[in-house]
Structures are given as C-alpha cells and as structure tokens.
Amino acid sequence: MNIYDISTKAGVSIATVSRVLNGSSKVSSATRKKVMDVIEESGYTPNAFARSLCLNSMSTVGILCSDSSDVYQAQAIYYLERELRNNSYTSMLCCTGYQLEERQKHMQLLISKNVDAVFFIGSHFIENSSEGNEYIMNAAEKFPIFLLNGELEGHNIYSILCDDFTSTKEITDLVFSRGSKNPIYLYRSLSSSGMKKIRGFSKSCEEHGVTNGDKRVFSCPASIEKSCRIVQSIKDSGLEFDSVIAADDELAAGAVKYALRNNLRVPEDFQITGYNNSVLSDCSTPEITTLDNRVEFMCTTAVSMMLQVFQERDLPSKTMFSGRIIPKKTTRA
C-alpha cells in the first residue's frame, strides 16, 4: 500500500495524507484520525524519500574536505558525523582535493542532492579572490554554509574558528620562556589559517628580539620523513636554530626524527612544538608539546549552530575561540 491507496481508502486527497504525515496543523482532528486509522490498519510505513520531498528536507548535510587522510581533517569528519548522527542527520562526504574546479563540481553535486546545509573543513577552501568564492556565496542562497576554521563574510555563512594567530604566538612565547633563542617555523599551507600562524610566530620573534623572524619560516611537505629532511637541509645551510615551531603535529614529528638522527637531546638541547593535539603528538617519542585547537568543540558548536539556524534564531556570523597549550615532553619544564 502507498500514499495513493491511503488517500483513496480514507476518502481524502493525497495532499491531506501528506499533511497528516508531516504533522501539519491544517488538518482537523477528525480527518487526522480517519487517515491514521487507515495507516494503522494497513501497517503503512511512509517512504523516507517521499516524506522528505514533502518536507523539502532530506535531513542530510554535505561535508567538504580536501584530504580525508589528513589527521586534522579526519578528526573533524569523525566529530561532525557523530554530532550529526546524534541529531538524526546523515552526511554526504566529498573529498575535493585542492583544485577550485573540483570544489565547484562537488558543490553542484550537493545542491542536486537537496542537502540542508554544507560544512567546509579548513580555511584552504577560501580563495583570495571574490570570483573564487562565488560558488560558496551562491550556494549560501540555498542553504546555510558552515566554515570550520575558515572565514568568509556573506549572508547565511557562519565561520567557526580557532584564534590561530594568538595560539601560535603563545606557543612560540612558551619556547622562548623555556630558554630558546633561535626558533624556526615549519608550515605546509599558506591558507588564511596558515598565514595567521606565521604572523603569530613572527610577532613572538619580534617581541623577543629575533629580528629576522621572516627568514626563519620554511615551507615543508606534509610528510614526517620529508619534514625531517627539510630541517636537516636548513641545518646544512648554516642557519643556527635551537627549536622548531611546527604548524601541525606531523611536521613536529619530523623535527623529532631530525633531532634523534643528530643525537640531540630533546628537550635539553632542542625544543619542538606541534599543533592540533592529534594522536601523532602522543605516538611520538618523546611526546610532543602541542596546541589543542579544540577540533571536537569546533564541530559540536558548528552542528549546534546549524540546528539553531533551522530554528530561525539569530546567530553571529563569526565564532572564534582560544586554543590551549598541552605541555608534554619536547619543551623544557
């Protein structure tokens, strides 16, 4: 039996049956009882897809990430999907890579699937040009957009992010306070988040009398072995340094490997800090002092905001929170 059979047997229109299934208040109690009696007698279960079309909602959201193998992004995916599932939403995960054209294609796919909202993981989705962000602005006309650790101004766009500038400055300050004189900084991306981290490192260097801080910033591939080689090449170039501030825990793990290969005592001779408070900071020997950018809190906040948007509550377009340093074994006590 389907919705058409229900309407015939109850003697009402298909639209009336739809209103009953959707809990509409525009149906009299007598009519509602008549339809529900037929449904109960027949054991009818409404098709989820058809019911969703009536509600103009699939209770499904899109999640866009660039690389699900990245530890940070994988964490965010896990926490997002957990919170969505706990609130009866399913998710469609799209791994787009880093090319704008692919991102645009995946967004069109999500639009065609009638999703209720879209979450972007990472600031690298935000382009420097308004043209590059146009596909996000256009999508926001159809459903709310939530940017995790990204920032973009626009109607129906909500940014939830850690204060990367202050957090990186504070963890660099920590290394200086523990005796470092000449730190270097490793990064893998010049996204908006990446640039804020670099500025935080440079600001700390300036305040501690290191005048060539901009020459102590190095691009590094996303690999433990490759980052180890990069640090070695910096040493071989003749630049003096006694600590590494890394933009993430994977790069920091490469610095630990460099120290061990060069028989440097950590942290007595050489200090290292990471970022993200990922499992890599615990797996390393010694365990890496890191910055907890509170990815779980960010994801739970983003899903909570989504639910509030659906309830038509007024929310700030930007929510920024502070990270916190997690001291471990690669910085001095």
mmCIF file of C-alpha atoms in Angstrom:
data_model
loop_
_atom_site.group_PDB
_atom_site.id
_atom_site.type_symbol
_atom_site.label_atom_id
_atom_site.label_comp_id
_atom_site.label_asym_id
_atom_site.label_seq_id
_atom_site.Cartn_x
_atom_site.Cartn_y
_atom_site.Cartn_z
ATOM 1 C CA MET A 1 0.000 0.000 0.000
ATOM 2 C CA ASN A 2 1.228 3.504 -0.817
ATOM 3 C CA ILE A 3 0.143 7.076 -0.131
ATOM 4 C CA TYR A 4 -2.318 6.978 -3.029
ATOM 5 C CA ASP A 5 -4.049 3.891 -1.597
ATOM 6 C CA ILE A 6 -4.226 5.572 1.814
ATOM 7 C CA SER A 7 -5.923 8.655 0.343
ATOM 8 C CA THR A 8 -8.475 6.523 -1.546
ATOM 9 C CA LYS A 9 -9.356 4.335 1.423
ATOM 10 C CA ALA A 10 -9.644 7.328 3.786
ATOM 11 C CA GLY A 11 -11.634 9.349 1.278
ATOM 12 C CA VAL A 12 -9.290 12.335 1.351
ATOM 13 C CA SER A 13 -6.808 13.917 -1.043
ATOM 14 C CA ILE A 14 -3.160 12.930 -1.342
ATOM 15 C CA ALA A 15 -2.254 16.401 -0.067
ATOM 16 C CA THR A 16 -4.265 15.778 3.097
ATOM 17 C CA VAL A 17 -2.461 12.496 3.730
ATOM 18 C CA SER A 18 0.857 14.336 3.263
ATOM 19 C CA ARG A 19 -0.205 16.966 5.792
ATOM 20 C CA VAL A 20 -1.064 14.266 8.316
ATOM 21 C CA LEU A 21 2.294 12.513 7.795
ATOM 22 C CA ASN A 22 4.130 15.812 8.170
ATOM 23 C CA GLY A 23 2.289 16.828 11.323
ATOM 24 C CA SER A 24 0.592 19.859 9.766
ATOM 25 C CA SER A 25 -1.808 21.807 11.965
ATOM 26 C CA LYS A 26 -4.024 22.487 8.932
ATOM 27 C CA VAL A 27 -5.844 19.160 9.326
ATOM 28 C CA SER A 28 -8.908 18.708 11.547
ATOM 29 C CA SER A 29 -8.691 16.173 14.350
ATOM 30 C CA ALA A 30 -11.490 14.107 12.753
ATOM 31 C CA THR A 31 -9.701 13.918 9.398
ATOM 32 C CA ARG A 32 -6.377 13.178 11.077
ATOM 33 C CA LYS A 33 -7.972 10.279 12.991
ATOM 34 C CA LYS A 34 -9.532 8.897 9.813
ATOM 35 C CA VAL A 35 -6.203 8.882 7.993
ATOM 36 C CA MET A 36 -4.257 7.486 10.961
ATOM 37 C CA ASP A 37 -6.792 4.681 11.400
ATOM 38 C CA VAL A 38 -6.238 3.608 7.791
ATOM 39 C CA ILE A 39 -2.452 3.809 8.227
ATOM 40 C CA GLU A 40 -2.554 1.685 11.373
ATOM 41 C CA GLU A 41 -4.871 -0.911 9.819
ATOM 42 C CA SER A 42 -2.700 -1.261 6.727
ATOM 43 C CA GLY A 43 0.661 -1.147 8.534
ATOM 44 C CA TYR A 44 1.787 1.546 6.108
ATOM 45 C CA THR A 45 5.283 2.979 6.605
ATOM 46 C CA PRO A 46 5.877 6.245 4.726
ATOM 47 C CA ASN A 47 8.753 6.205 2.285
ATOM 48 C CA ALA A 48 11.553 8.313 3.749
ATOM 49 C CA PHE A 49 12.487 9.892 0.426
ATOM 50 C CA ALA A 50 8.899 10.823 -0.431
ATOM 51 C CA ARG A 51 8.323 12.228 3.034
ATOM 52 C CA SER A 52 11.492 14.274 2.766
ATOM 53 C CA LEU A 53 10.353 15.767 -0.511
ATOM 54 C CA CYS A 54 7.128 16.839 1.165
ATOM 55 C CA LEU A 55 9.132 18.483 3.926
ATOM 56 C CA ASN A 56 11.618 19.932 1.396
ATOM 57 C CA SER A 57 14.333 18.368 3.550
ATOM 58 C CA MET A 58 16.371 15.206 3.256
ATOM 59 C CA SER A 59 17.799 15.521 6.799
ATOM 60 C CA THR A 60 21.132 15.269 5.017
ATOM 61 C CA VAL A 61 24.074 17.649 5.029
ATOM 62 C CA GLY A 62 27.207 17.850 2.932
ATOM 63 C CA ILE A 63 30.759 17.780 4.291
ATOM 64 C CA LEU A 64 33.552 19.057 2.080
ATOM 65 C CA CYS A 65 37.153 18.241 2.901
ATOM 66 C CA SER A 66 40.236 18.376 0.719
ATOM 67 C CA ASP A 67 42.021 15.258 2.004
ATOM 68 C CA SER A 68 40.424 12.742 4.374
ATOM 69 C CA SER A 69 43.823 11.136 5.051
ATOM 70 C CA ASP A 70 44.982 14.314 6.772
ATOM 71 C CA VAL A 71 44.878 13.705 10.541
ATOM 72 C CA TYR A 72 43.229 17.041 11.349
ATOM 73 C CA GLN A 73 40.558 16.714 8.674
ATOM 74 C CA ALA A 74 39.890 13.077 9.610
ATOM 75 C CA GLN A 75 39.277 14.158 13.210
ATOM 76 C CA ALA A 76 36.870 16.852 12.091
ATOM 77 C CA ILE A 77 34.976 14.415 9.852
ATOM 78 C CA TYR A 78 34.582 11.976 12.744
ATOM 79 C CA TYR A 79 33.269 14.571 15.191
ATOM 80 C CA LEU A 80 30.952 16.171 12.631
ATOM 81 C CA GLU A 81 29.401 12.868 11.588
ATOM 82 C CA ARG A 82 28.992 11.811 15.221
ATOM 83 C CA GLU A 83 27.142 15.003 16.144
ATOM 84 C CA LEU A 84 25.002 14.914 13.017
ATOM 85 C CA ARG A 85 24.070 11.288 13.633
ATOM 86 C CA ASN A 86 23.139 12.094 17.242
ATOM 87 C CA ASN A 87 20.746 14.697 15.861
ATOM 88 C CA SER A 88 19.205 12.365 13.250
ATOM 89 C CA TYR A 89 21.074 13.796 10.267
ATOM 90 C CA THR A 90 23.024 11.828 7.712
ATOM 91 C CA SER A 91 26.017 13.231 5.847
ATOM 92 C CA MET A 92 27.486 13.116 2.361
ATOM 93 C CA LEU A 93 31.280 13.365 2.433
ATOM 94 C CA CYS A 94 33.064 14.873 -0.564
ATOM 95 C CA CYS A 95 36.870 14.798 -0.754
ATOM 96 C CA THR A 96 37.597 17.506 -3.279
ATOM 97 C CA GLY A 97 41.370 17.811 -3.409
ATOM 98 C CA TYR A 98 42.763 21.329 -3.666
ATOM 99 C CA GLN A 99 41.581 22.449 -7.111
ATOM 100 C CA LEU A 100 38.838 25.077 -7.296
ATOM 101 C CA GLU A 101 37.139 23.380 -10.252
ATOM 102 C CA GLU A 102 36.726 20.138 -8.283
ATOM 103 C CA ARG A 103 35.289 22.020 -5.322
ATOM 104 C CA GLN A 104 32.749 23.688 -7.561
ATOM 105 C CA LYS A 105 31.741 20.336 -9.070
ATOM 106 C CA HIS A 106 31.216 18.763 -5.656
ATOM 107 C CA MET A 107 29.151 21.720 -4.503
ATOM 108 C CA GLN A 108 26.889 21.327 -7.531
ATOM 109 C CA LEU A 109 26.503 17.657 -6.642
ATOM 110 C CA LEU A 110 25.399 18.541 -3.104
ATOM 111 C CA ILE A 111 22.953 21.122 -4.421
ATOM 112 C CA SER A 112 21.436 18.496 -6.721
ATOM 113 C CA LYS A 113 21.023 16.154 -3.732
ATOM 114 C CA ASN A 114 18.889 18.734 -1.898
ATOM 115 C CA VAL A 115 21.098 18.828 1.205
ATOM 116 C CA ASP A 116 20.032 21.007 4.127
ATOM 117 C CA ALA A 117 23.457 22.535 4.868
ATOM 118 C CA VAL A 118 27.135 22.225 3.967
ATOM 119 C CA PHE A 119 30.199 22.134 6.223
ATOM 120 C CA PHE A 120 33.651 23.080 4.901
ATOM 121 C CA ILE A 121 36.640 21.690 6.807
ATOM 122 C CA GLY A 122 39.633 24.028 6.708
ATOM 123 C CA SER A 123 40.478 27.573 5.665
ATOM 124 C CA HIS A 124 42.078 26.437 2.386
ATOM 125 C CA PHE A 125 38.598 26.427 0.810
ATOM 126 C CA ILE A 126 38.601 30.229 0.982
ATOM 127 C CA GLU A 127 40.156 31.806 -2.111
ATOM 128 C CA ASN A 128 41.880 35.198 -2.249
ATOM 129 C CA SER A 129 39.538 36.450 -4.977
ATOM 130 C CA SER A 130 35.809 37.094 -4.801
ATOM 131 C CA GLU A 131 35.425 35.130 -8.039
ATOM 132 C CA GLY A 132 36.972 32.073 -6.403
ATOM 133 C CA ASN A 133 34.469 32.245 -3.548
ATOM 134 C CA GLU A 134 31.449 32.923 -5.731
ATOM 135 C CA TYR A 135 30.318 29.283 -5.708
ATOM 136 C CA ILE A 136 30.147 29.385 -1.904
ATOM 137 C CA MET A 137 28.187 32.650 -1.916
ATOM 138 C CA ASN A 138 25.738 31.251 -4.482
ATOM 139 C CA ALA A 139 25.247 28.039 -2.506
ATOM 140 C CA ALA A 140 24.511 30.089 0.634
ATOM 141 C CA GLU A 141 21.393 31.398 -1.114
ATOM 142 C CA LYS A 142 20.011 27.839 -0.969
ATOM 143 C CA PHE A 143 21.185 26.558 2.422
ATOM 144 C CA PRO A 144 23.421 27.626 5.327
ATOM 145 C CA ILE A 145 27.182 27.249 4.983
ATOM 146 C CA PHE A 146 29.429 26.477 7.975
ATOM 147 C CA LEU A 147 33.167 27.106 7.665
ATOM 148 C CA LEU A 148 35.294 25.180 10.156
ATOM 149 C CA ASN A 149 38.456 27.154 10.837
ATOM 150 C CA GLY A 150 37.731 29.263 7.762
ATOM 151 C CA GLU A 151 36.375 32.780 7.480
ATOM 152 C CA LEU A 152 34.208 34.343 4.792
ATOM 153 C CA GLU A 153 31.668 37.142 5.141
ATOM 154 C CA GLY A 154 28.308 36.675 3.487
ATOM 155 C CA HIS A 155 24.622 36.061 4.092
ATOM 156 C CA ASN A 156 23.841 32.616 5.528
ATOM 157 C CA ILE A 157 27.567 31.867 6.031
ATOM 158 C CA TYR A 158 28.855 31.036 9.517
ATOM 159 C CA SER A 159 32.544 30.848 10.472
ATOM 160 C CA ILE A 160 33.663 28.794 13.487
ATOM 161 C CA LEU A 161 37.393 29.059 14.080
ATOM 162 C CA CYS A 162 40.302 28.926 16.484
ATOM 163 C CA ASP A 163 42.379 32.060 17.057
ATOM 164 C CA ASP A 164 45.419 30.726 15.207
ATOM 165 C CA PHE A 165 47.395 33.973 15.437
ATOM 166 C CA THR A 166 47.223 34.199 19.228
ATOM 167 C CA SER A 167 47.621 30.449 19.703
ATOM 168 C CA THR A 168 50.807 30.271 17.625
ATOM 169 C CA LYS A 169 52.213 33.365 19.294
ATOM 170 C CA GLU A 170 51.566 31.855 22.736
ATOM 171 C CA ILE A 171 53.221 28.524 21.965
ATOM 172 C CA THR A 172 56.228 30.366 20.473
ATOM 173 C CA ASP A 173 56.333 32.538 23.595
ATOM 174 C CA LEU A 174 56.410 29.328 25.629
ATOM 175 C CA VAL A 175 59.508 28.058 23.812
ATOM 176 C CA PHE A 176 61.254 31.399 24.290
ATOM 177 C CA SER A 177 60.375 31.353 28.002
ATOM 178 C CA ARG A 178 61.936 27.881 28.279
ATOM 179 C CA GLY A 179 65.295 29.076 27.010
ATOM 180 C CA SER A 180 65.120 29.018 23.216
ATOM 181 C CA LYS A 181 67.000 31.799 21.435
ATOM 182 C CA ASN A 182 66.647 30.964 17.740
ATOM 183 C CA PRO A 183 63.452 29.093 16.734
ATOM 184 C CA ILE A 184 62.422 28.226 13.192
ATOM 185 C CA TYR A 185 58.876 27.717 11.913
ATOM 186 C CA LEU A 186 57.629 24.941 9.613
ATOM 187 C CA TYR A 187 54.381 25.260 7.666
ATOM 188 C CA ARG A 188 52.694 23.364 4.888
ATOM 189 C CA SER A 189 49.997 25.779 3.664
ATOM 190 C CA LEU A 190 49.552 29.492 3.013
ATOM 191 C CA SER A 191 45.824 29.323 3.641
ATOM 192 C CA SER A 192 44.269 32.080 5.748
ATOM 193 C CA SER A 193 44.782 29.917 8.839
ATOM 194 C CA GLY A 194 48.365 29.204 7.806
ATOM 195 C CA MET A 195 49.098 32.901 7.338
ATOM 196 C CA LYS A 196 47.707 33.740 10.778
ATOM 197 C CA LYS A 197 50.018 31.147 12.337
ATOM 198 C CA ILE A 198 53.037 32.603 10.541
ATOM 199 C CA ARG A 199 52.144 36.102 11.758
ATOM 200 C CA GLY A 200 51.815 34.763 15.313
ATOM 201 C CA PHE A 201 55.285 33.215 15.122
ATOM 202 C CA SER A 202 56.785 36.387 13.638
ATOM 203 C CA LYS A 203 55.162 38.574 16.296
ATOM 204 C CA SER A 204 56.627 36.452 19.095
ATOM 205 C CA CYS A 205 60.085 36.576 17.482
ATOM 206 C CA GLU A 206 59.850 40.355 17.209
ATOM 207 C CA GLU A 207 58.895 40.702 20.875
ATOM 208 C CA HIS A 208 61.830 38.509 21.915
ATOM 209 C CA GLY A 209 64.422 40.384 19.893
ATOM 210 C CA VAL A 210 64.749 37.966 16.967
ATOM 211 C CA THR A 211 64.770 40.467 14.118
ATOM 212 C CA ASN A 212 64.992 38.046 11.184
ATOM 213 C CA GLY A 213 61.849 36.082 12.059
ATOM 214 C CA ASP A 214 60.563 36.191 8.462
ATOM 215 C CA LYS A 215 63.745 34.371 7.339
ATOM 216 C CA ARG A 216 63.077 31.606 9.859
ATOM 217 C CA VAL A 217 59.843 30.455 8.210
ATOM 218 C CA PHE A 218 60.053 27.403 5.930
ATOM 219 C CA SER A 219 57.592 25.594 3.697
ATOM 220 C CA CYS A 220 57.519 21.881 4.386
ATOM 221 C CA PRO A 221 55.757 18.922 2.675
ATOM 222 C CA ALA A 222 53.120 17.028 4.623
ATOM 223 C CA SER A 223 55.309 14.073 5.493
ATOM 224 C CA ILE A 224 57.265 13.095 8.608
ATOM 225 C CA GLU A 225 60.280 11.917 6.608
ATOM 226 C CA LYS A 226 60.231 14.895 4.245
ATOM 227 C CA SER A 227 59.937 17.395 7.080
ATOM 228 C CA CYS A 228 62.884 15.668 8.754
ATOM 229 C CA ARG A 229 64.917 16.205 5.588
ATOM 230 C CA ILE A 230 63.841 19.842 5.337
ATOM 231 C CA VAL A 231 65.045 20.540 8.880
ATOM 232 C CA GLN A 232 68.324 18.797 8.054
ATOM 233 C CA SER A 233 68.721 20.938 4.930
ATOM 234 C CA ILE A 234 68.131 24.086 6.999
ATOM 235 C CA LYS A 235 70.877 22.969 9.370
ATOM 236 C CA ASP A 236 73.199 22.193 6.469
ATOM 237 C CA SER A 237 72.607 25.683 5.041
ATOM 238 C CA GLY A 238 74.320 27.156 8.101
ATOM 239 C CA LEU A 239 71.317 28.743 9.821
ATOM 240 C CA GLU A 240 71.533 28.367 13.585
ATOM 241 C CA PHE A 241 68.393 27.232 15.425
ATOM 242 C CA ASP A 242 67.660 25.526 18.718
ATOM 243 C CA SER A 243 63.930 24.807 18.394
ATOM 244 C CA VAL A 244 61.188 24.075 15.876
ATOM 245 C CA ILE A 245 57.672 25.519 15.993
ATOM 246 C CA ALA A 246 55.527 23.442 13.619
ATOM 247 C CA ALA A 247 52.153 24.264 12.073
ATOM 248 C CA ASP A 248 50.901 20.741 12.826
ATOM 249 C CA ASP A 249 51.907 17.607 14.717
ATOM 250 C CA GLU A 250 53.041 15.725 11.610
ATOM 251 C CA LEU A 251 55.689 18.343 10.836
ATOM 252 C CA ALA A 252 56.684 18.348 14.506
ATOM 253 C CA ALA A 253 57.157 14.568 14.395
ATOM 254 C CA GLY A 254 59.566 15.101 11.503
ATOM 255 C CA ALA A 255 61.529 17.529 13.674
ATOM 256 C CA VAL A 256 61.713 14.895 16.430
ATOM 257 C CA LYS A 257 63.142 12.433 13.905
ATOM 258 C CA TYR A 258 65.733 15.036 12.860
ATOM 259 C CA ALA A 259 66.776 15.545 16.493
ATOM 260 C CA LEU A 260 67.175 11.818 17.095
ATOM 261 C CA ARG A 261 69.245 11.357 13.927
ATOM 262 C CA ASN A 262 71.553 14.171 15.032
ATOM 263 C CA ASN A 263 71.883 12.879 18.607
ATOM 264 C CA LEU A 264 70.232 15.999 20.030
ATOM 265 C CA ARG A 265 68.678 15.641 23.446
ATOM 266 C CA VAL A 266 65.001 16.673 23.469
ATOM 267 C CA PRO A 267 64.168 18.966 25.171
ATOM 268 C CA GLU A 268 67.536 19.723 26.829
ATOM 269 C CA ASP A 269 69.319 20.600 23.558
ATOM 270 C CA PHE A 270 66.395 21.049 21.208
ATOM 271 C CA GLN A 271 62.753 22.019 21.769
ATOM 272 C CA ILE A 272 59.819 21.175 19.471
ATOM 273 C CA THR A 273 56.133 22.096 19.418
ATOM 274 C CA GLY A 274 53.275 20.886 17.252
ATOM 275 C CA TYR A 275 49.711 21.991 16.598
ATOM 276 C CA ASN A 276 46.275 20.263 16.571
ATOM 277 C CA ASN A 277 46.796 17.951 19.595
ATOM 278 C CA SER A 278 46.431 14.933 17.324
ATOM 279 C CA VAL A 279 47.278 11.303 18.037
ATOM 280 C CA LEU A 280 50.677 11.928 16.419
ATOM 281 C CA SER A 281 51.717 14.087 19.360
ATOM 282 C CA ASP A 282 51.194 11.099 21.666
ATOM 283 C CA CYS A 283 52.694 8.494 19.335
ATOM 284 C CA SER A 284 55.993 10.351 19.106
ATOM 285 C CA THR A 285 58.892 9.533 21.424
ATOM 286 C CA PRO A 286 59.194 11.832 23.247
ATOM 287 C CA GLU A 287 55.584 13.027 23.238
ATOM 288 C CA ILE A 288 55.225 16.398 21.529
ATOM 289 C CA THR A 289 54.119 19.588 23.266
ATOM 290 C CA THR A 290 51.234 20.762 21.114
ATOM 291 C CA LEU A 291 48.446 23.309 20.757
ATOM 292 C CA ASP A 292 44.930 21.968 21.182
ATOM 293 C CA ASN A 293 42.830 23.883 18.677
ATOM 294 C CA ARG A 294 39.766 22.108 20.082
ATOM 295 C CA VAL A 295 38.510 20.451 16.921
ATOM 296 C CA GLU A 296 35.833 18.495 18.808
ATOM 297 C CA PHE A 297 34.456 21.678 20.366
ATOM 298 C CA MET A 298 34.505 23.372 16.965
ATOM 299 C CA CYS A 299 32.494 20.559 15.354
ATOM 300 C CA THR A 300 29.913 20.283 18.127
ATOM 301 C CA THR A 301 29.492 24.055 18.041
ATOM 302 C CA ALA A 302 29.024 24.020 14.273
ATOM 303 C CA VAL A 303 26.286 21.366 14.415
ATOM 304 C CA SER A 304 24.582 23.172 17.295
ATOM 305 C CA MET A 305 24.612 26.365 15.237
ATOM 306 C CA MET A 306 23.104 24.524 12.283
ATOM 307 C CA LEU A 307 20.180 23.371 14.408
ATOM 308 C CA GLN A 308 19.671 26.899 15.706
ATOM 309 C CA VAL A 309 19.715 28.302 12.171
ATOM 310 C CA PHE A 310 16.980 25.826 11.231
ATOM 311 C CA GLN A 311 15.009 27.177 14.197
ATOM 312 C CA GLU A 312 15.441 30.673 12.704
ATOM 313 C CA ARG A 313 17.444 32.013 15.633
ATOM 314 C CA ASP A 314 19.763 34.988 15.191
ATOM 315 C CA LEU A 315 23.402 33.883 15.382
ATOM 316 C CA PRO A 316 26.726 35.680 14.956
ATOM 317 C CA SER A 317 28.355 35.110 11.593
ATOM 318 C CA LYS A 318 31.707 34.522 13.271
ATOM 319 C CA THR A 319 32.507 32.459 16.373
ATOM 320 C CA MET A 320 36.160 32.475 17.485
ATOM 321 C CA PHE A 321 37.590 30.524 20.405
ATOM 322 C CA SER A 322 41.017 30.197 22.013
ATOM 323 C CA GLY A 323 43.350 27.236 21.696
ATOM 324 C CA ARG A 324 45.236 25.852 24.675
ATOM 325 C CA ILE A 325 48.778 24.629 25.039
ATOM 326 C CA ILE A 326 49.221 20.966 26.024
ATOM 327 C CA PRO A 327 52.726 20.683 27.581
ATOM 328 C CA LYS A 328 54.364 17.301 27.016
ATOM 329 C CA LYS A 329 57.974 16.123 26.698
ATOM 330 C CA THR A 330 59.510 18.200 23.890
ATOM 331 C CA THR A 331 59.655 21.504 25.783
ATOM 332 C CA ARG A 332 61.569 22.181 28.960
ATOM 333 C CA ALA A 333 59.837 22.211 32.313
#
